Short mmCIF file of C-alpha atoms in Angstrom, two decimals:
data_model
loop_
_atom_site.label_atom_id
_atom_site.label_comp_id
_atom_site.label_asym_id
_atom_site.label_seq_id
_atom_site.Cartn_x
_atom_site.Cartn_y
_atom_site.Cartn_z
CA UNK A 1 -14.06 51.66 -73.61
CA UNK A 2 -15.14 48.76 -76.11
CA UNK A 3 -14.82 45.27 -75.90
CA UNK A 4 -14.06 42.68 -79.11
CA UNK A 5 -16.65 40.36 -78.80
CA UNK A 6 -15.84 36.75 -80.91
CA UNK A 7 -19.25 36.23 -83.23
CA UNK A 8 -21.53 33.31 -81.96
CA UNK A 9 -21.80 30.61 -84.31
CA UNK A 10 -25.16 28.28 -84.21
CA UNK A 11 -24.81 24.73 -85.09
CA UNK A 12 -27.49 23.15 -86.79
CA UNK A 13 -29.55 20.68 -84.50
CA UNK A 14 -27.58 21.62 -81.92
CA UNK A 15 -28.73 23.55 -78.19
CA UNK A 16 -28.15 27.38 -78.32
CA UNK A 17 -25.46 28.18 -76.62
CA UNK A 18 -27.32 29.28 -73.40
CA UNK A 19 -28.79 26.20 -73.46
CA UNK A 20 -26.52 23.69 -74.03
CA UNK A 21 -25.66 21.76 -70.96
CA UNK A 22 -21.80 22.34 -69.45
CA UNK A 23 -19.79 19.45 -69.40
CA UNK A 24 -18.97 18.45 -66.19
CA UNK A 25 -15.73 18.59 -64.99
CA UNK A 26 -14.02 14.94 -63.22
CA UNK A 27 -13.72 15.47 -59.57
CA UNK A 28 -10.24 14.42 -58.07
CA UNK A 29 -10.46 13.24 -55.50
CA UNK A 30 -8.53 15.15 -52.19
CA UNK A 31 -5.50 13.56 -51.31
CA UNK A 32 -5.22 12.40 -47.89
CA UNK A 33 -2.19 14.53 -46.85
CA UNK A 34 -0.57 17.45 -48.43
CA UNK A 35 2.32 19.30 -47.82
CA UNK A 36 2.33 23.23 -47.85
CA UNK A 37 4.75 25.61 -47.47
CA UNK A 38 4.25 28.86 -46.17
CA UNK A 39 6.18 32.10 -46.01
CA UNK A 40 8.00 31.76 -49.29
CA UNK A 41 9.68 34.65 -51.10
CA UNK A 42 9.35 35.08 -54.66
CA UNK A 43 12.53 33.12 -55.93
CA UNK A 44 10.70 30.15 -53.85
CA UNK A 45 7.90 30.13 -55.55
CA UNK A 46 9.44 30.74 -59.09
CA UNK A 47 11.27 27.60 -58.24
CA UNK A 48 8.57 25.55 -57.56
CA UNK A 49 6.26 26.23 -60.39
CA UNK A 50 7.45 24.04 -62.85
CA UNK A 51 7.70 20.77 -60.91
CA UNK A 52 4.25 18.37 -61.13
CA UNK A 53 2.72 18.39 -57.94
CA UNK A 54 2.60 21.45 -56.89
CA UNK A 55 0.41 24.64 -56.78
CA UNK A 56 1.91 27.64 -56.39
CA UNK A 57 0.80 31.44 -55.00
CA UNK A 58 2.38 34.33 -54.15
CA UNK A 59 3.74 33.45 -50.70
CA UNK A 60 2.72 29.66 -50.10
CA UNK A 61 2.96 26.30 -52.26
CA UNK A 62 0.75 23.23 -51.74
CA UNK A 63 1.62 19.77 -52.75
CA UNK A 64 -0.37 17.14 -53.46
CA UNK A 65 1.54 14.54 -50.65
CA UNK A 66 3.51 13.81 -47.90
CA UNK A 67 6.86 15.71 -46.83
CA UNK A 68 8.88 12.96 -48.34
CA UNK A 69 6.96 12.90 -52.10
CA UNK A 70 7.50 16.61 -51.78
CA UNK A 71 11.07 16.28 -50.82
CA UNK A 72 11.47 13.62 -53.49
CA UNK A 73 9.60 15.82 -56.73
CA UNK A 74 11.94 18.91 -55.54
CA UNK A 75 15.27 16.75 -55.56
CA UNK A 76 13.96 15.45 -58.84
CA UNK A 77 13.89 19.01 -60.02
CA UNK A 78 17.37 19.84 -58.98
CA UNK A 79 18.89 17.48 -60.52
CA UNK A 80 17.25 17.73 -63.54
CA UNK A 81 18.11 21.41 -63.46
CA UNK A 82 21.67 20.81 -62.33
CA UNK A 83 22.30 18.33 -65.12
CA UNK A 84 21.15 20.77 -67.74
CA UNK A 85 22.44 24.29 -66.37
CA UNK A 86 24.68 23.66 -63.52
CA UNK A 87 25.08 24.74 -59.63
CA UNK A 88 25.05 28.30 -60.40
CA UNK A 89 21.33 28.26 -62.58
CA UNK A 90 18.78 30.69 -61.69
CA UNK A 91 16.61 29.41 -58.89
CA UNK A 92 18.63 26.61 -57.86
CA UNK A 93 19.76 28.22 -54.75
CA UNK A 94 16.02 28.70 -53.92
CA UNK A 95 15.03 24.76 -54.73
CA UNK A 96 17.94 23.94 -51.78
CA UNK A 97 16.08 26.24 -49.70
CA UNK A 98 13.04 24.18 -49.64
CA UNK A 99 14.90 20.65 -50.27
CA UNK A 100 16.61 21.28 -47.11
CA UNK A 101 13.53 22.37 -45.03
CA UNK A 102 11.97 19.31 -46.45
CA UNK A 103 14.54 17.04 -45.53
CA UNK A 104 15.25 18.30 -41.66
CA UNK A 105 11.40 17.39 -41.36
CA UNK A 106 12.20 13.80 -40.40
CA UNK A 107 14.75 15.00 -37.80
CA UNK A 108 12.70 18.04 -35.92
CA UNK A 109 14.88 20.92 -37.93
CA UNK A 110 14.01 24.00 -39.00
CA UNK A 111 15.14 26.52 -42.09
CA UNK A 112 14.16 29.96 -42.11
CA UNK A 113 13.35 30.24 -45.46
CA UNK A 114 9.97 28.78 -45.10
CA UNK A 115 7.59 26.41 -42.85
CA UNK A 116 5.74 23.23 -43.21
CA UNK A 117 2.21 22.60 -42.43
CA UNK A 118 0.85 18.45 -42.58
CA UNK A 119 -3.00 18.67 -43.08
CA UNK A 120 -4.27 14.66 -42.85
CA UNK A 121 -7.38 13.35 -44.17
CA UNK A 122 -10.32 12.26 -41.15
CA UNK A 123 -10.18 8.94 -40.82
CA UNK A 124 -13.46 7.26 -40.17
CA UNK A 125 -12.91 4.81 -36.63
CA UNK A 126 -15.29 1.96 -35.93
CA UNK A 127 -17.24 2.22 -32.46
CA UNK A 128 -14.79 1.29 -29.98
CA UNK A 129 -15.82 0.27 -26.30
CA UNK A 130 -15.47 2.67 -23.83
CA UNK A 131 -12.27 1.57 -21.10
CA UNK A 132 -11.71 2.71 -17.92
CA UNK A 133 -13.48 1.94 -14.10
CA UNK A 134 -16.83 1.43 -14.04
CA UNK A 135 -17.51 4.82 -12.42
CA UNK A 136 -15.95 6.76 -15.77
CA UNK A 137 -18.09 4.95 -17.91
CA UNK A 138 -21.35 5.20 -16.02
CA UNK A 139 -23.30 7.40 -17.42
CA UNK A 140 -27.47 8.46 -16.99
CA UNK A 141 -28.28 7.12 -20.42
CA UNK A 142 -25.76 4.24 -20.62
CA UNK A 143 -26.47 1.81 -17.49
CA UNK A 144 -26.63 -1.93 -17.41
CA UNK A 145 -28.18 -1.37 -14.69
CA UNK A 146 -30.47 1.26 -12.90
CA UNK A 147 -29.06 2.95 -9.23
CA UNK A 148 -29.75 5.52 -7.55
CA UNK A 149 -26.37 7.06 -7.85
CA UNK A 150 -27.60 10.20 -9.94
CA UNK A 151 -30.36 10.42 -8.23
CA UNK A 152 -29.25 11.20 -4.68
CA UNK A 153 -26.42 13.19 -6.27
CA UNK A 154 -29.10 14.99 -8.12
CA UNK A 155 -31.11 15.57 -4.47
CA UNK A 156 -27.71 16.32 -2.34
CA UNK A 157 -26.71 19.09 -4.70
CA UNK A 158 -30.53 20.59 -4.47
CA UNK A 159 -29.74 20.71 -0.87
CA UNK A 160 -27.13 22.31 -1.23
CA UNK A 161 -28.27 25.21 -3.33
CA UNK A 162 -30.86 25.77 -1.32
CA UNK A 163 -28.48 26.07 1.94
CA UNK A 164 -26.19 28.37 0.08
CA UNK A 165 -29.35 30.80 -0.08
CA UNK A 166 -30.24 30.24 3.27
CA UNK A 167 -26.96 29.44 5.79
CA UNK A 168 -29.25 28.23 8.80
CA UNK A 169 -30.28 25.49 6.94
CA UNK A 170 -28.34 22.33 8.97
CA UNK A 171 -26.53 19.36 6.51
CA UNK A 172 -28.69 16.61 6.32
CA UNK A 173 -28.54 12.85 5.05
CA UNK A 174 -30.60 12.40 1.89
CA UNK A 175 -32.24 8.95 1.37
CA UNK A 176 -35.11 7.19 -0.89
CA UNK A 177 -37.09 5.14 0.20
CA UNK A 178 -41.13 4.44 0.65
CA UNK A 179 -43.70 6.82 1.11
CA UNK A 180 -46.32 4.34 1.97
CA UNK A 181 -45.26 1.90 4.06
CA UNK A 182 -47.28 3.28 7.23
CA UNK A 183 -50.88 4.49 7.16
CA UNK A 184 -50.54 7.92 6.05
CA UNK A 185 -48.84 8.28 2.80
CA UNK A 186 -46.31 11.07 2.50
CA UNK A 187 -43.63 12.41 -0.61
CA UNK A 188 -40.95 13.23 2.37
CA UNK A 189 -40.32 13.82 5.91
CA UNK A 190 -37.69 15.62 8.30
CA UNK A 191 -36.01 13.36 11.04
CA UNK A 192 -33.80 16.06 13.79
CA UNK A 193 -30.81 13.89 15.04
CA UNK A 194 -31.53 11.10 13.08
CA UNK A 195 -27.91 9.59 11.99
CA UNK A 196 -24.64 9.68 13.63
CA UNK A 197 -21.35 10.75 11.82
CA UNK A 198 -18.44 10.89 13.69
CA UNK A 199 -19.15 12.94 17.07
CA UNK A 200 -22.09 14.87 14.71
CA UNK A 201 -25.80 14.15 14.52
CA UNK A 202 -27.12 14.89 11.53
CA UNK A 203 -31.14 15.40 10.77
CA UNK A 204 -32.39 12.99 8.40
CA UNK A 205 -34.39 14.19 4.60
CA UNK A 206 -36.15 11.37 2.90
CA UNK A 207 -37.56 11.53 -0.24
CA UNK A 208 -40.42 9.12 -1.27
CA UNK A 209 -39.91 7.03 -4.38
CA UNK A 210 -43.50 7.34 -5.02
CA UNK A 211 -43.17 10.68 -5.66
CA UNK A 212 -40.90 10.65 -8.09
CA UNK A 213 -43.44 9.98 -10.37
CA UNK A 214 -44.24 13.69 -10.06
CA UNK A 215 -42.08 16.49 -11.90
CA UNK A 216 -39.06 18.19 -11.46
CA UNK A 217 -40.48 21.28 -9.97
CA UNK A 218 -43.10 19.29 -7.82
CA UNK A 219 -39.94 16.74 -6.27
CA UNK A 220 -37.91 20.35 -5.32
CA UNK A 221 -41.03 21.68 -3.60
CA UNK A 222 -41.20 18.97 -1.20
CA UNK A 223 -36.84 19.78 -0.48
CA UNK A 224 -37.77 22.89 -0.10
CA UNK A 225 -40.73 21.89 2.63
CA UNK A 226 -38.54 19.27 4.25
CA UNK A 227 -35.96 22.40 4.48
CA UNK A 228 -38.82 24.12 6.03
CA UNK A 229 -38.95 21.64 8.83
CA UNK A 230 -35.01 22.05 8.92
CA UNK A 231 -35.42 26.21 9.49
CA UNK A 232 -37.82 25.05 12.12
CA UNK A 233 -35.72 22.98 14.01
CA UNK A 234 -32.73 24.82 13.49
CA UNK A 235 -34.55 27.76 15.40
CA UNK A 236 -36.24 25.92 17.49
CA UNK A 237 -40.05 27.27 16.36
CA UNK A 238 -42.87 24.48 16.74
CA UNK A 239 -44.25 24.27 13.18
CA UNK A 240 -46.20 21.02 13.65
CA UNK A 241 -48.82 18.92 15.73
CA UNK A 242 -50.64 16.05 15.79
CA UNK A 243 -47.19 14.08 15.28
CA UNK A 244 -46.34 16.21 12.50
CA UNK A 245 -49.47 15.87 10.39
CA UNK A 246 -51.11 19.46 11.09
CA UNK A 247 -48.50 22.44 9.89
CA UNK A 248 -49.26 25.42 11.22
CA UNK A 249 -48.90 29.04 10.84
CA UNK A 250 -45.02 29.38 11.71
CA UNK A 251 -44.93 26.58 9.31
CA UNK A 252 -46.46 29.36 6.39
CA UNK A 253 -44.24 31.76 7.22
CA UNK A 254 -41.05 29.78 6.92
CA UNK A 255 -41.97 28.23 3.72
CA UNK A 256 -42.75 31.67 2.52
CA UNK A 257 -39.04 32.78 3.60
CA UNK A 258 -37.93 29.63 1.41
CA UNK A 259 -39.88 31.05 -1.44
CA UNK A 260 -43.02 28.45 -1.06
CA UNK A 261 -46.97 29.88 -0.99
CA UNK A 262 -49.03 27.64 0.83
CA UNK A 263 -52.30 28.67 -0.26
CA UNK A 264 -55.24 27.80 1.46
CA UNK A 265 -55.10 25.70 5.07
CA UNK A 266 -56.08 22.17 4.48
CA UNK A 267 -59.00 20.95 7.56
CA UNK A 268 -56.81 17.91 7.88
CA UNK A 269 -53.26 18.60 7.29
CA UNK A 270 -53.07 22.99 8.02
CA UNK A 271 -50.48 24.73 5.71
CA UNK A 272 -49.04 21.49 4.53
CA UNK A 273 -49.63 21.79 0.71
CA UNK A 274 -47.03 24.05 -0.74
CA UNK A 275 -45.96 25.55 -4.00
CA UNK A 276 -42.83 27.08 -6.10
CA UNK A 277 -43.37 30.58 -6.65
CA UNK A 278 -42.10 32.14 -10.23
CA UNK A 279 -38.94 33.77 -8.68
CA UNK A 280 -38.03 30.85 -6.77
CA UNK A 281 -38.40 28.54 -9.91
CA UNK A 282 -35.90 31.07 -11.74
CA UNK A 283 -33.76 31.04 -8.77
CA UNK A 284 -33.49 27.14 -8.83
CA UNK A 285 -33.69 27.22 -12.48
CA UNK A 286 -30.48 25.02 -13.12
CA UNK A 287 -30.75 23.02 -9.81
CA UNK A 288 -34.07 21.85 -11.12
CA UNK A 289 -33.01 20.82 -14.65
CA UNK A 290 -30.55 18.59 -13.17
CA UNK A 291 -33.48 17.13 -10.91
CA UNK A 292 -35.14 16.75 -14.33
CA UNK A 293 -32.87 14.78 -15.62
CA UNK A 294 -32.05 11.96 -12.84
CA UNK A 295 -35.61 11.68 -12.87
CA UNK A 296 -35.77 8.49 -14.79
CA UNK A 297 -37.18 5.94 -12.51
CA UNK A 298 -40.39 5.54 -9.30
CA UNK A 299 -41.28 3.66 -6.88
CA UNK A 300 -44.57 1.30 -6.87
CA UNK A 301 -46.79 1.72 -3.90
CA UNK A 302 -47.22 -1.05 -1.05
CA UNK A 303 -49.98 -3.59 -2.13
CA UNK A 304 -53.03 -2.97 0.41
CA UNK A 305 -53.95 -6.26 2.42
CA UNK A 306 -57.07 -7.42 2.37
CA UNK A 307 -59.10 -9.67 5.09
CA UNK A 308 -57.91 -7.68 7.77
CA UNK A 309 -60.08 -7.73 10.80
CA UNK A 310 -61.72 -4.51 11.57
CA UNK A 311 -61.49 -2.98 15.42
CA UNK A 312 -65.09 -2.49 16.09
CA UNK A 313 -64.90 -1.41 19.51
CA UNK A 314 -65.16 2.87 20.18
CA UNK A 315 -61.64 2.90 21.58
CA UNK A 316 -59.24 5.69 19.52
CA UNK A 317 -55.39 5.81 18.85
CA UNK A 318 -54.36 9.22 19.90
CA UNK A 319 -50.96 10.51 20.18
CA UNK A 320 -49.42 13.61 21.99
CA UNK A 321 -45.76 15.86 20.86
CA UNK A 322 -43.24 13.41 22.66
CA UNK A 323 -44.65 11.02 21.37
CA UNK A 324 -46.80 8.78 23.78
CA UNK A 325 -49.28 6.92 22.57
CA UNK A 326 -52.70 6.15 24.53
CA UNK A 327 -56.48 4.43 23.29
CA UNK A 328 -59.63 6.18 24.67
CA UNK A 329 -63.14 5.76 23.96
CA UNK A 330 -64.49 8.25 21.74
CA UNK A 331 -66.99 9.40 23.97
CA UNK A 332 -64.16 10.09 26.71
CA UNK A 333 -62.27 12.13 24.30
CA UNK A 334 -65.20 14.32 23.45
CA UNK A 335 -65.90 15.51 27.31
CA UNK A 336 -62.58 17.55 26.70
CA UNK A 337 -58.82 17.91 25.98
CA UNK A 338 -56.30 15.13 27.81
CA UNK A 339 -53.21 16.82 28.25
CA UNK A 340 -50.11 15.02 28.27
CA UNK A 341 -47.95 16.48 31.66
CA UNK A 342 -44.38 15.29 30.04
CA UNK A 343 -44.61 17.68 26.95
CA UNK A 344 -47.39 19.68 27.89
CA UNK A 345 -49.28 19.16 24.51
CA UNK A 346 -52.29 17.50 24.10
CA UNK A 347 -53.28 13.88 22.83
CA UNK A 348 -54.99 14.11 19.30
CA UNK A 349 -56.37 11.11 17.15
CA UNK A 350 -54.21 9.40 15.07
CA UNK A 351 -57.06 9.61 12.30
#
């Protein structure tokens, strides 16, 4: 097979032909709504390729407008073709074909010859304020002010995960509030029987606000050690002492059931100090990057007084299960244990 090849002709002072820079071609810009026609038979789109306007393929013809231009440039056509050939010219049955499809557009008809499709241009919108209640348009990033709305929903539906994993643990009320307004500061506590709904008691979970300060993963290991408590209560195990300070070993193995470790024992506190494990931080994977992300806001810790006159006598603060509350002198307390005969547990210091 060979190929006629026209002879290159090189222009003096002018760019060889491989280097001579294209001319670029205008670009039209798109119109903002065309009209095409799909499903077209050949007599169609014979029809249609002479009128201005339109591009034409096989089976589908675009033009460069709206239904009613289209409409319009085809009518145009028809009776340009009428006045010249008559009714019976070749193709003018086909150009009523798609006049008529064109024309039933504004009244919802159909032909069968072919079908319509409206493609619009985007249209840019200015920023428009958001309507509706104040609820639909709150938002985590968008407040005017911050609540603690997403927070407590954030907490309540960690509570819930983890009592769809384990069914004994009760329904609590969540709250936030302080961690250090008494003596001993604390990131949470369990209350049993704490608030009254209906004919229902329901235990009490408070989560500090200082401790929010702390991570995702760190705020769900303290749910998970106030759910501890809840296990506790639930089956009625005694996993504290010393008016809940000192956690003991039925404490450990609860918050091991949770998924916790609690390391080593604390001299002061027992098997207080807990952490996630790996499988449990999978587990809770999605639970805590919703934690995560209500996590937007702490709470300052009380201001210390100062000037506050110092007890100087030997008596001690000590505290027994139910709890009653009684002072003795240290040396008293050192002969031996004082046992309190109402809950049959002993009276420790409150320091």
């Amino acid at each position: 097979m060979s190929l006629d090849l026209a002879p290159v002709v090189q222009v003096p002072g002018r760019l060889t032909l491989i280097e001579e820079p294209a001319n670029p071609e205008p670009v039209v810009a798109k119109p903002a709504t065309t009209t095409k026609l799909t499903g077209l038979t050949n007599h169609n789109t014979a029809a249609l390729s002479g009128i201005t306007g339109w591009e034409v393929t096989k089976t589908t013809a675009v033009y460069s407008g709206t239904p009613a231009a289209a409409h319009t440039a085809v009518q145009k056509q028809m009776d340009q073709v009428r006045a010249a050939e008559g009714g019976r010219a070749h193709g003018y049955t086909s150009l009523i074909a798609v006049r008529n499809k064109l024309k039933e557009l504004s009244t919802g008809g159909s032909h069968p010859a072919v079908s319509v499709t409206i493609k619009r241009a985007t249209k840019k919108t200015s920023a428009k304020t958001r309507t509706g209640s104040p609820k639909a348009r709150l938002t985590r990033k968008r407040q005017t002010e911050y609540t603690t709305a997403e927070l407590v929903s954030a907490l309540e539906g960690a509570w819930t995960a983890i009592r769809a994993n384990h069914q004994e643990i009760p329904a609590v009320v969540i709250i936030v509030g302080s961690g250090t307004s008494t003596k001993q500061a604390k990131y949470g506590h369990f209350a049993a029987s704490r608030w009254q709904h209906g004919e229902q008691r329901l235990a009490e979970v408070l989560i500090s606000g200082e401790g929010l300060r702390r991570t995702a993963e760190e705020v769900f290991t303290t749910l998970l050690h106030e759910a501890t408590h809840a296990l506790a209560n639930t089956r009625e195990i005694q996993d504290t002492s010393r008016q809940g300070r000192w956690h003991n070993q039925k404490f450990a193995q609860l918050a091991s059931e949770l998924g916790l470790d609690t390391g080593t024992k604390d001299p002061s506190h027992g098997w207080s100090k807990c952490t996630l494990r790996t499988e449990t931080t999978t587990t809770y994977k999605s639970v805590i990057a919703e934690l995560k992300k209500a996590l937007i806001a702490y709470r300052h810790p009380e201001a210390v007084g100062g000037g506050a006159k110092k007890n100087n006598n030997n008596a001690v603060a000590c505290a027994c299960q139910c709890p009653r509350r009684i002072r003795v002198a240290k040396a008293v307390l050192a002969e031996g244990e004082i046992t309190c005969s109402v809950c049959d547990s002993n009276f420790e210091p409150d320091e």
